[in-house]
Coordinates of N, CA, C and O in Angstrom, one line a residue:
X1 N -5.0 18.2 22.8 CA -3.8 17.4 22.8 C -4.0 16.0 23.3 O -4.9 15.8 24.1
X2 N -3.3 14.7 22.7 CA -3.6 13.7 23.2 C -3.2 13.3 24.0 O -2.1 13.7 24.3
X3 N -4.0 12.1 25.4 CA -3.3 11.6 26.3 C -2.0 11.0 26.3 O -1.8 10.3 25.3
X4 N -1.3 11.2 26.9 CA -0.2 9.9 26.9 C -1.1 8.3 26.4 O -0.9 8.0 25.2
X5 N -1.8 7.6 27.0 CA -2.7 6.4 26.2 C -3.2 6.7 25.2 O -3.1 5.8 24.4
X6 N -3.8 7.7 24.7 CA -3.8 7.9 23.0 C -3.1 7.5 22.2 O -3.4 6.8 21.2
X7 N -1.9 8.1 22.6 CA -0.4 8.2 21.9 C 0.0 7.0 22.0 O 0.3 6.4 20.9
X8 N 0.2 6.3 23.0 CA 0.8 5.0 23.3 C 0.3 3.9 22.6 O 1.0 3.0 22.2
X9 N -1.3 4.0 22.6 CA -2.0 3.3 22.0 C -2.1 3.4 20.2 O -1.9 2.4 19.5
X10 N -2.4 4.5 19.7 CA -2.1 5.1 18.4 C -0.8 4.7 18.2 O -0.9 4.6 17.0
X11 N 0.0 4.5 18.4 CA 1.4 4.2 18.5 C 1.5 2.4 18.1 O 2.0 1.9 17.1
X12 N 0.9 1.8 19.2 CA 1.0 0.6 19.0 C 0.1 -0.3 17.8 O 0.2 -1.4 17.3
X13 N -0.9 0.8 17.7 CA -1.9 0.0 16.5 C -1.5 0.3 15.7 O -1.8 -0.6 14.9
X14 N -0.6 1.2 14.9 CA 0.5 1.5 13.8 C 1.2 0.7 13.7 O 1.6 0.7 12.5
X15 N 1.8 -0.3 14.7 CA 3.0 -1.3 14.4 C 2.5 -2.1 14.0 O 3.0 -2.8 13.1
X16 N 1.0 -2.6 14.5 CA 0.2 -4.3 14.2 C 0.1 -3.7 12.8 O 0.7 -4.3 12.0
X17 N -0.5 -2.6 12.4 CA -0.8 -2.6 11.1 C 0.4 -2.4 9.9 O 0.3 -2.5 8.7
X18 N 1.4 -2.1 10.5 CA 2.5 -2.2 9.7 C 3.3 -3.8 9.3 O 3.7 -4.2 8.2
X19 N 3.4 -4.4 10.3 CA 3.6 -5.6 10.7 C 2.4 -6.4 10.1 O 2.8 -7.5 9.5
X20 N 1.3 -6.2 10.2 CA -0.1 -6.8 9.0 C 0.8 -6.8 7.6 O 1.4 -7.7 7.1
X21 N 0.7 -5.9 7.2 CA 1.5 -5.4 5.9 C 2.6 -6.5 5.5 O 2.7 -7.1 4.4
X22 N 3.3 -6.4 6.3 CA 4.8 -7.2 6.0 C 4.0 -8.6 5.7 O 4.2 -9.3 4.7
X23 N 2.8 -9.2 7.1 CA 2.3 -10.3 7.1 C 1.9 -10.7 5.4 O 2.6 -11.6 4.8
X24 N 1.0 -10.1 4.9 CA 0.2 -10.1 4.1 C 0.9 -9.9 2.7 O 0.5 -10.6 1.7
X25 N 2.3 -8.8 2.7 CA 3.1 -9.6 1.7 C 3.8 -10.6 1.4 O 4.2 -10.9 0.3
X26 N 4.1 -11.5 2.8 CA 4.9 -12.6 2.4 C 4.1 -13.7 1.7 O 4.5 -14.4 0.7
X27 N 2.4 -13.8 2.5 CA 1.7 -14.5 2.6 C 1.3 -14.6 0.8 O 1.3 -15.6 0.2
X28 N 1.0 -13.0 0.2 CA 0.6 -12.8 -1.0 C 1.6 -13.7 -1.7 O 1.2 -14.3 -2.7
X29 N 2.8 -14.0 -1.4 CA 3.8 -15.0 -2.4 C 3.8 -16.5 -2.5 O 4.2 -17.2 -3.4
X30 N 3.2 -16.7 -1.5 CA 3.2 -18.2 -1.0 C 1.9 -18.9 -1.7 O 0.9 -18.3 -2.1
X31 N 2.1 -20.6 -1.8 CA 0.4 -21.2 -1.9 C 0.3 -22.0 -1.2 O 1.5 -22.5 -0.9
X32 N -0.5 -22.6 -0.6 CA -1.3 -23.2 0.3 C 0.1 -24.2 1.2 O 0.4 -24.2 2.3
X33 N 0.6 -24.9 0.4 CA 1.6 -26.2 0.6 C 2.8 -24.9 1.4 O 3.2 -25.1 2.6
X34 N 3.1 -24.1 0.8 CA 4.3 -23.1 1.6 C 4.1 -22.9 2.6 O 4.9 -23.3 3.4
X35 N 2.6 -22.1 3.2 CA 2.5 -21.3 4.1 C 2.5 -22.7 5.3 O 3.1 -22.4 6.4
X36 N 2.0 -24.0 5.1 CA 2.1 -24.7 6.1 C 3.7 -25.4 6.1 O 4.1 -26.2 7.0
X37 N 4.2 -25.0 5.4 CA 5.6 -25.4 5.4 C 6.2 -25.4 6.7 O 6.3 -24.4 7.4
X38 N 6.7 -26.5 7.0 CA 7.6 -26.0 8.3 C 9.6 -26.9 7.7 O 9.9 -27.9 7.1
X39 N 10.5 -25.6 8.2 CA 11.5 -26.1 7.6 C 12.2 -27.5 8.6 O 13.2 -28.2 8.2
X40 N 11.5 -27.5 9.9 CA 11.6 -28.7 10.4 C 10.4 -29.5 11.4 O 9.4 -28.9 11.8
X41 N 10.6 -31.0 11.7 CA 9.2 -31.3 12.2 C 8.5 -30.2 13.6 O 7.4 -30.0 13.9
X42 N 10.2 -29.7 14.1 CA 9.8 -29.2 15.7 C 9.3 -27.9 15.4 O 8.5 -27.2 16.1
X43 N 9.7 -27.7 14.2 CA 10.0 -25.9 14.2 C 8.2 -25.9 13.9 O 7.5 -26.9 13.8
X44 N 7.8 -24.1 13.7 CA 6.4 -23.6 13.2 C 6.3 -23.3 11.5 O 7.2 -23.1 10.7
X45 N 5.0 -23.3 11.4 CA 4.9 -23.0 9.6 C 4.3 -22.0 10.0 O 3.6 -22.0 11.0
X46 N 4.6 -20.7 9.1 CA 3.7 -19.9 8.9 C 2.3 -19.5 8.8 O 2.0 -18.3 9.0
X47 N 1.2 -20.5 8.4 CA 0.7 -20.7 9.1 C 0.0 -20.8 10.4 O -1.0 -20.3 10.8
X48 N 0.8 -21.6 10.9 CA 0.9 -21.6 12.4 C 1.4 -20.6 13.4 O 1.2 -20.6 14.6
X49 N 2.4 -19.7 12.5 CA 2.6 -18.3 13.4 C 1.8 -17.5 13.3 O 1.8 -16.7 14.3
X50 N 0.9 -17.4 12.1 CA -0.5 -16.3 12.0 C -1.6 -16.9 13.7 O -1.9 -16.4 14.8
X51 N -1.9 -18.1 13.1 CA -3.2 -18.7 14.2 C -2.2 -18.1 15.4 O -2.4 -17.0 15.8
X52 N -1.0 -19.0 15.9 CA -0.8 -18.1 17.2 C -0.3 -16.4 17.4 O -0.5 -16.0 18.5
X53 N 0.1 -15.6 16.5 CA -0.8 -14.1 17.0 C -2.3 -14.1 16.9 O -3.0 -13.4 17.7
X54 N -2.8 -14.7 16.0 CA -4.0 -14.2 16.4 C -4.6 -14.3 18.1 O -5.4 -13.6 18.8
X55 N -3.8 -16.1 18.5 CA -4.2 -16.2 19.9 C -3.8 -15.2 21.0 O -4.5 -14.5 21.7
X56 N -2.1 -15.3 20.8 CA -1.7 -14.1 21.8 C -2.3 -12.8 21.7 O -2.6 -12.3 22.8
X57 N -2.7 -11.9 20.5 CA -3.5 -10.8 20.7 C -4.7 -10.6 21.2 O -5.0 -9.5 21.7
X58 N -5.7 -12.0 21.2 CA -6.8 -11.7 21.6 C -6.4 -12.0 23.1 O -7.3 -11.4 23.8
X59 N -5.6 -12.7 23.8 CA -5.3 -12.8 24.9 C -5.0 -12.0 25.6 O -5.5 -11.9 26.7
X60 N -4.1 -11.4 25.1 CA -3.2 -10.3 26.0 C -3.5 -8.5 25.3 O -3.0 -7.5 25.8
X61 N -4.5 -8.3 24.1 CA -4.7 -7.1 24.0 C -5.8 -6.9 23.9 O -6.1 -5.7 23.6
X62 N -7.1 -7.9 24.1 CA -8.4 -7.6 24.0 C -9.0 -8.3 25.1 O -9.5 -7.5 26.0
X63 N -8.9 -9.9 25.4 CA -9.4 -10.3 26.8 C -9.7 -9.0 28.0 O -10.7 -8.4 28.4
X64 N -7.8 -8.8 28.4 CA -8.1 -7.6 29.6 C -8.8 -6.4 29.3 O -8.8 -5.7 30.3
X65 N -9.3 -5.7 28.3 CA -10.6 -4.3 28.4 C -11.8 -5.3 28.2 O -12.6 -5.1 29.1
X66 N -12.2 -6.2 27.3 CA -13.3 -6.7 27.8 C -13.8 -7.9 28.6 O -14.8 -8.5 28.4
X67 N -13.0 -8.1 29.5 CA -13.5 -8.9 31.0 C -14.0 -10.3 30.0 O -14.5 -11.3 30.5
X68 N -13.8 -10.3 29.0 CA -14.8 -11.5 28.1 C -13.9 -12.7 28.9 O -13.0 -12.5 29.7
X69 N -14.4 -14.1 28.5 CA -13.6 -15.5 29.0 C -12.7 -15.7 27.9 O -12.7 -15.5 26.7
X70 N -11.2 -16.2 29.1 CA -10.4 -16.3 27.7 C -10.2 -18.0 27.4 O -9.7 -18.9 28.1
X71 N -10.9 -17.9 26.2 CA -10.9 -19.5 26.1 C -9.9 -19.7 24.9 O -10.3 -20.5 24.1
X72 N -8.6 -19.1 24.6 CA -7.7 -19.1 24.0 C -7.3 -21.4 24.3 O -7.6 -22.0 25.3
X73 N -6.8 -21.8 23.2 CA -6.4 -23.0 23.1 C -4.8 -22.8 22.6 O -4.9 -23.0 21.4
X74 N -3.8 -22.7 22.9 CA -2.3 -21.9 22.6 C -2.1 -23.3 21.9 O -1.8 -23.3 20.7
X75 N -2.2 -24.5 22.7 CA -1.7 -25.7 21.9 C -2.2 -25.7 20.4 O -1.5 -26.0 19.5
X76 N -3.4 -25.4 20.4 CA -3.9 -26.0 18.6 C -3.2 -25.1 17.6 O -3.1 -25.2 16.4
X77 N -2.7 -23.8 18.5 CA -2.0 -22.9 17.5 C -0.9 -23.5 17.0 O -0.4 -22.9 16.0
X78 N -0.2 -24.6 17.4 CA 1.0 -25.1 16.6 C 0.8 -26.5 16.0 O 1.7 -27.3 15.7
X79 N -0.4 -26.7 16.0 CA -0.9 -28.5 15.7 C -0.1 -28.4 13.8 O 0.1 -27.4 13.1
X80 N 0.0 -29.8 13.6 CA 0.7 -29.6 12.7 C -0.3 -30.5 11.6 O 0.2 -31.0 10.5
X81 N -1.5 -30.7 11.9 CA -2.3 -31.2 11.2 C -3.6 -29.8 10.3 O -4.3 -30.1 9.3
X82 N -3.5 -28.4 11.2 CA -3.9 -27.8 11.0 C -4.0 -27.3 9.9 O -3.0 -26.7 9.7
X83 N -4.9 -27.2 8.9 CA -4.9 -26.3 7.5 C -5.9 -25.5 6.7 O -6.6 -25.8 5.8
X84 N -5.8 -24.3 7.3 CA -7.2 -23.2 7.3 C -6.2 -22.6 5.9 O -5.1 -22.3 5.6
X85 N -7.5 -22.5 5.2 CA -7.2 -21.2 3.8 C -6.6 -20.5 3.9 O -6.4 -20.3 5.1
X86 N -5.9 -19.7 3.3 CA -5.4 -18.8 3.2 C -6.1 -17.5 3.7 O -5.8 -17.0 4.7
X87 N -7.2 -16.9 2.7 CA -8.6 -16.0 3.0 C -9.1 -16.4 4.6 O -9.3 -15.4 5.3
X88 N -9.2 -17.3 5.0 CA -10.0 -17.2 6.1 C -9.0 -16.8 7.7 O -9.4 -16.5 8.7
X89 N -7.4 -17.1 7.3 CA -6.5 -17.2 7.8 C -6.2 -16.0 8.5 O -6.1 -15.7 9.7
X90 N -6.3 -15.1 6.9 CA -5.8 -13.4 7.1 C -7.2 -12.9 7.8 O -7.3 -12.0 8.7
X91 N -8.3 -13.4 7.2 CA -9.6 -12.9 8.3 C -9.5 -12.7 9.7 O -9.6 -11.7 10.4
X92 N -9.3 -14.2 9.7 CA -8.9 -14.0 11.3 C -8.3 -12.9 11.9 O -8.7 -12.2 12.8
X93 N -7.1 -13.0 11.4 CA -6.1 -11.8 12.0 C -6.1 -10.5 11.6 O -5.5 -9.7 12.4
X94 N -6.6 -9.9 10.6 CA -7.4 -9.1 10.2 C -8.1 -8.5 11.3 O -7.9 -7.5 11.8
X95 N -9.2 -9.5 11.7 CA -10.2 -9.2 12.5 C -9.9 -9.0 14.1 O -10.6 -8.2 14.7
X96 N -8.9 -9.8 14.8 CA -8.3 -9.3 16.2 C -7.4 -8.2 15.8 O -7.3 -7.5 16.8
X97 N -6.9 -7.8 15.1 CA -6.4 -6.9 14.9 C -7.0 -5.4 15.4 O -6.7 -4.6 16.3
X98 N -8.7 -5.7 13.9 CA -9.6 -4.7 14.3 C -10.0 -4.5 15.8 O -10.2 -3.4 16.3
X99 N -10.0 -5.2 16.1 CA -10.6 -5.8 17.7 C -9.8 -4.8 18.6 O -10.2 -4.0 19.4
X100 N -8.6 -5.1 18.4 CA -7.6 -5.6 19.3 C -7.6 -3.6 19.6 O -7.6 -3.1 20.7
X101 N -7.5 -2.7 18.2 CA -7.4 -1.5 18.0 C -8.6 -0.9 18.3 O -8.4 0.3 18.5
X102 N -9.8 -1.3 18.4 CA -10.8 -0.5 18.8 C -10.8 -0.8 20.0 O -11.2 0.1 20.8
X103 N -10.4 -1.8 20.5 CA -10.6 -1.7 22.5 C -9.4 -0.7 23.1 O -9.3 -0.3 24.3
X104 N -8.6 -0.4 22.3 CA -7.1 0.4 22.7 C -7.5 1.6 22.4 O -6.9 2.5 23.0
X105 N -8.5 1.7 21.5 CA -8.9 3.3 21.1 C -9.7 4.1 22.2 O -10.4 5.0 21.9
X106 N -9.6 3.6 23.3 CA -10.9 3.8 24.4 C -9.7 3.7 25.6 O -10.4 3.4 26.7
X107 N -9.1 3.7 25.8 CA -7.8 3.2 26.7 C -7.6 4.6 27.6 O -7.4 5.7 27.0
X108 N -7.6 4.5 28.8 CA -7.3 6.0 29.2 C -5.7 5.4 30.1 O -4.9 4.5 30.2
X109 N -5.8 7.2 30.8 CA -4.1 6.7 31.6 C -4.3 6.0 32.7 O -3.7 5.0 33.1
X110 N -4.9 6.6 33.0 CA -5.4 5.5 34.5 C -5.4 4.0 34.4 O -5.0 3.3 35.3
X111 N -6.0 3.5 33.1 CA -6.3 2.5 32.7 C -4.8 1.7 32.4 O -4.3 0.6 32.8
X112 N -4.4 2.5 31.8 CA -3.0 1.5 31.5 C -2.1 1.2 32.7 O -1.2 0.3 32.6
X113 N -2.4 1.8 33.8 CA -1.3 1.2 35.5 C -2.3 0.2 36.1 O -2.0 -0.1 37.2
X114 N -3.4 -0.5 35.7 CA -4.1 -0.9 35.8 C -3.8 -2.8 36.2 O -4.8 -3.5 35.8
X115 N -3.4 -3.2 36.5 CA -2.9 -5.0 36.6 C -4.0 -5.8 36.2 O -5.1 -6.0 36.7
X116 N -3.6 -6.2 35.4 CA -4.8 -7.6 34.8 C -3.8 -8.9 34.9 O -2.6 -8.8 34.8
X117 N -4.2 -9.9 35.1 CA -3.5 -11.4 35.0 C -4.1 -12.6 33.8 O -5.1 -13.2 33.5
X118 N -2.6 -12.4 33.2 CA -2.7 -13.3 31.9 C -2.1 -14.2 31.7 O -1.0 -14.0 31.2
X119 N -2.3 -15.2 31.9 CA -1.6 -16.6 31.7 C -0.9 -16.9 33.3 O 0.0 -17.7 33.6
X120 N -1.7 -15.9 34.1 CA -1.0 -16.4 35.6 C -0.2 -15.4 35.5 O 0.4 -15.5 36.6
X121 N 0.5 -14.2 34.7 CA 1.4 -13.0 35.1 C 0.4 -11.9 35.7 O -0.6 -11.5 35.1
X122 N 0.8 -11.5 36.7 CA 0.2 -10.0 36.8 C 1.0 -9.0 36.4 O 2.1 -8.8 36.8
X123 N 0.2 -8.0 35.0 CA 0.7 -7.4 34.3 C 0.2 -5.8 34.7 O -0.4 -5.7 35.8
X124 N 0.4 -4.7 33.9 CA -0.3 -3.5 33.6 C -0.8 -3.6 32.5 O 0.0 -4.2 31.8
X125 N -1.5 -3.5 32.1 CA -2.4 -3.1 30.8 C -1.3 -2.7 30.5 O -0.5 -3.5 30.3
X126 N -0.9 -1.5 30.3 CA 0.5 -1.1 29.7 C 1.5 -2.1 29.0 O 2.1 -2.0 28.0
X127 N 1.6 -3.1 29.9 CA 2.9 -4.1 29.9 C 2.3 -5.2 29.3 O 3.2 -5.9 28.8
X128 N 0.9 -5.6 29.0 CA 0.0 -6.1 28.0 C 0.3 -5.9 26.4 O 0.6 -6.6 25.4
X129 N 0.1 -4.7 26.7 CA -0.1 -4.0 24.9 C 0.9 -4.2 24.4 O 0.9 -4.7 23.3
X130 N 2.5 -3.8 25.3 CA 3.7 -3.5 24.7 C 4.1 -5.2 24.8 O 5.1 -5.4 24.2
X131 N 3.8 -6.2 25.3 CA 4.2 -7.8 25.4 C 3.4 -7.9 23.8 O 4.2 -7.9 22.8
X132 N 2.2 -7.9 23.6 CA 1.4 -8.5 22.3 C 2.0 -7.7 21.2 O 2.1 -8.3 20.2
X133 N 2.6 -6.3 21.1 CA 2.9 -5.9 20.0 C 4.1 -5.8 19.7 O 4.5 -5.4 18.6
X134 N 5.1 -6.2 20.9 CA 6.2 -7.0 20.1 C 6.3 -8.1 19.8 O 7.2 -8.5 19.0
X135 N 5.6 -8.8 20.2 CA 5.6 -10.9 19.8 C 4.7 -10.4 19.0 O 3.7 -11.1 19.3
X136 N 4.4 -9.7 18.1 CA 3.7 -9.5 17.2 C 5.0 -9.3 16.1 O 5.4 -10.2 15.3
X137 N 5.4 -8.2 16.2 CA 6.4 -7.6 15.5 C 7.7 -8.9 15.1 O 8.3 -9.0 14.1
X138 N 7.9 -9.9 16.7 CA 9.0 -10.7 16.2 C 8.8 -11.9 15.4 O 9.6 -12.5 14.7
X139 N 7.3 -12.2 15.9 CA 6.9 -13.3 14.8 C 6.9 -13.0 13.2 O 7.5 -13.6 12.3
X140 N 6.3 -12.0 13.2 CA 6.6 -11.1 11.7 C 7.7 -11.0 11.0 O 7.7 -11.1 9.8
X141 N 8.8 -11.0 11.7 CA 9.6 -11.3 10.9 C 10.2 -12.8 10.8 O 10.7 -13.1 9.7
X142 N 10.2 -13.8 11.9 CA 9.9 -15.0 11.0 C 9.5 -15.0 9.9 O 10.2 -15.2 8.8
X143 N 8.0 -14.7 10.1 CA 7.4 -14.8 8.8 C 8.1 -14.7 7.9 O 8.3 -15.5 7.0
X144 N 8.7 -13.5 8.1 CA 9.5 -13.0 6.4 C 10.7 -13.9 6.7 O 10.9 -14.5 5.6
X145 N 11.5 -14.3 7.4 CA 12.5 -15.4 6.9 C 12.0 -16.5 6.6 O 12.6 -17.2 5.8
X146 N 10.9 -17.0 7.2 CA 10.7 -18.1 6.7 C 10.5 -18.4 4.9 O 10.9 -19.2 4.1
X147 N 9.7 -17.3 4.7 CA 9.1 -16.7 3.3 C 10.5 -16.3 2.3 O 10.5 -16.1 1.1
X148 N 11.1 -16.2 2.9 CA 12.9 -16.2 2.2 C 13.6 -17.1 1.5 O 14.2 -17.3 0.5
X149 N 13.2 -18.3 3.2 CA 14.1 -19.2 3.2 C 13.7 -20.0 2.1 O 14.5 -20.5 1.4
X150 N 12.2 -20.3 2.0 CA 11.4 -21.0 0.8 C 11.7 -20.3 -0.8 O 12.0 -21.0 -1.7
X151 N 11.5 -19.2 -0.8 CA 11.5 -18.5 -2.2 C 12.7 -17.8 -2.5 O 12.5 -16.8 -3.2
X152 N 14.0 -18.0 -2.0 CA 15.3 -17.6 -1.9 C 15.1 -16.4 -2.6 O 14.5 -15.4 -2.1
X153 N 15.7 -16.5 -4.4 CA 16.2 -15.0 -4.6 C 14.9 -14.4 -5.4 O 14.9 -13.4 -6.1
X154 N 13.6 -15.3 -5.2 CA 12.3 -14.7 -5.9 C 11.7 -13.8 -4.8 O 10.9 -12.9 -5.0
X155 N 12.2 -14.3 -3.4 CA 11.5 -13.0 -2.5 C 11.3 -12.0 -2.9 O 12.1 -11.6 -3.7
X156 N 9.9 -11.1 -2.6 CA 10.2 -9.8 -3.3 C 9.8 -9.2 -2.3 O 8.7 -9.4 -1.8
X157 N 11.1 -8.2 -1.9 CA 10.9 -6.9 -1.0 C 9.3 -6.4 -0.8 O 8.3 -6.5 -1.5
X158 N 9.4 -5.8 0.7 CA 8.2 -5.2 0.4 C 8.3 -3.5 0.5 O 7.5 -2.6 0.3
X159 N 9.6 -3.8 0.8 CA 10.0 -2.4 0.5 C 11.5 -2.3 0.5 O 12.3 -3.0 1.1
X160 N 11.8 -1.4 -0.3 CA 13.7 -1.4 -0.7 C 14.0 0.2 0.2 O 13.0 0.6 0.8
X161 N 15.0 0.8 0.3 CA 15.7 2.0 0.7 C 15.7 2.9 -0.3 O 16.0 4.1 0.0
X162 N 15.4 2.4 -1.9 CA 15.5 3.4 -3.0 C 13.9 4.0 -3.1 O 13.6 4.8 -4.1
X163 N 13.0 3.6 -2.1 CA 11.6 3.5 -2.3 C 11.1 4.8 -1.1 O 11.6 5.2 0.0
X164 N 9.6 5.2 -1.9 CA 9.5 6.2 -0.4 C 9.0 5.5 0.4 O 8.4 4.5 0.0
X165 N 9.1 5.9 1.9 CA 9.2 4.9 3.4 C 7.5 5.3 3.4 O 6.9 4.3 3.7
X166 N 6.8 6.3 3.3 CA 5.4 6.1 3.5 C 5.4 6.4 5.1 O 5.7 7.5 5.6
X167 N 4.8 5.0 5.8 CA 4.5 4.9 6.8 C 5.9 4.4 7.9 O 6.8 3.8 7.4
X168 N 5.9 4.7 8.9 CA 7.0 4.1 9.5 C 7.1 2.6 9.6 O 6.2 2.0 10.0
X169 N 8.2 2.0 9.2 CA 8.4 0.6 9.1 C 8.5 -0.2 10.3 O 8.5 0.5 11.4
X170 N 8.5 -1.6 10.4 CA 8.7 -2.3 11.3 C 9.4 -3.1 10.9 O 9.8 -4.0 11.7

């Protein structure tokens, strides 16, 4: 039977990966000029909401199990000069993702009442996972409005209600 942190954890790497999905469709519609699109000078481009989850996840769901330095740069995630590939973009996030799920796959209970300090909060590892994978989840859907607001009625679903649900949605 699984721990409670199994579950919790198995739990949470199902949403990044669900939430990946949604990413990776909007992104599939866009080209290079869209994704840095920003619909105002203050506001973020898409883009720039990928590079910052990738920052916050490596911050807040991988830093604390591996003691590594967090040399996270939060500002360059919204620079507006910034313009990484597309391919190399989703790599990235791709790859904290992987990251992010194999240090969670190792997670026990004890571990999760555990306090680590992130950005100057003292957290639980618990209160870690569940902070990065909903600012995960809420950027995500940015994404998709932003990806709307650009391609109005060419948006295409990534999934309808007439469709089978598969995996649990986000």
């Amino acid at each position: 039977m699984p721990t409670i942190a199994q579950t919790f954890c198995q739990s949470n790497s199902e949403t990044l990966d669900q939430a990946m999905i949604k990413i990776e469709h909007c992104v599939s519609q866009l080209n290079d000029s869209q994704l840095w699109w920003r619909p105002e000078p203050s506001m973020n481009s898409i883009g720039n909401l990928i590079l910052h989850l990738t920052g916050n996840l490596r911050q807040w769901g991988i830093v604390p199990l591996t003691m590594a330095k967090d040399r996270r740069d939060r500002a360059s995630e919204f620079e507006e000069n910034v313009r990484i590939g597309t391919p190399q973009l989703l790599k990235q996030i791709r790859e904290t993702i992987t990251r992010a799920k194999e240090e969670w796959s190792h997670v026990n209970d004890e571990q999760l009442t555990r306090n680590v300090n992130i950005q100057g909060f003292d957290v639980s590892l618990l209160h870690a996972i569940v902070h990065t994978t909903s600012h995960f989840v809420g950027h995500t859907h940015q994404i998709i409005q932003l990806t709307r607001m650009q391609l109005g009625s060419n948006y295409q679903f990534q999934w309808t209600p007439e469709e089978d649900r598969g995996d649990v949605p986000v």
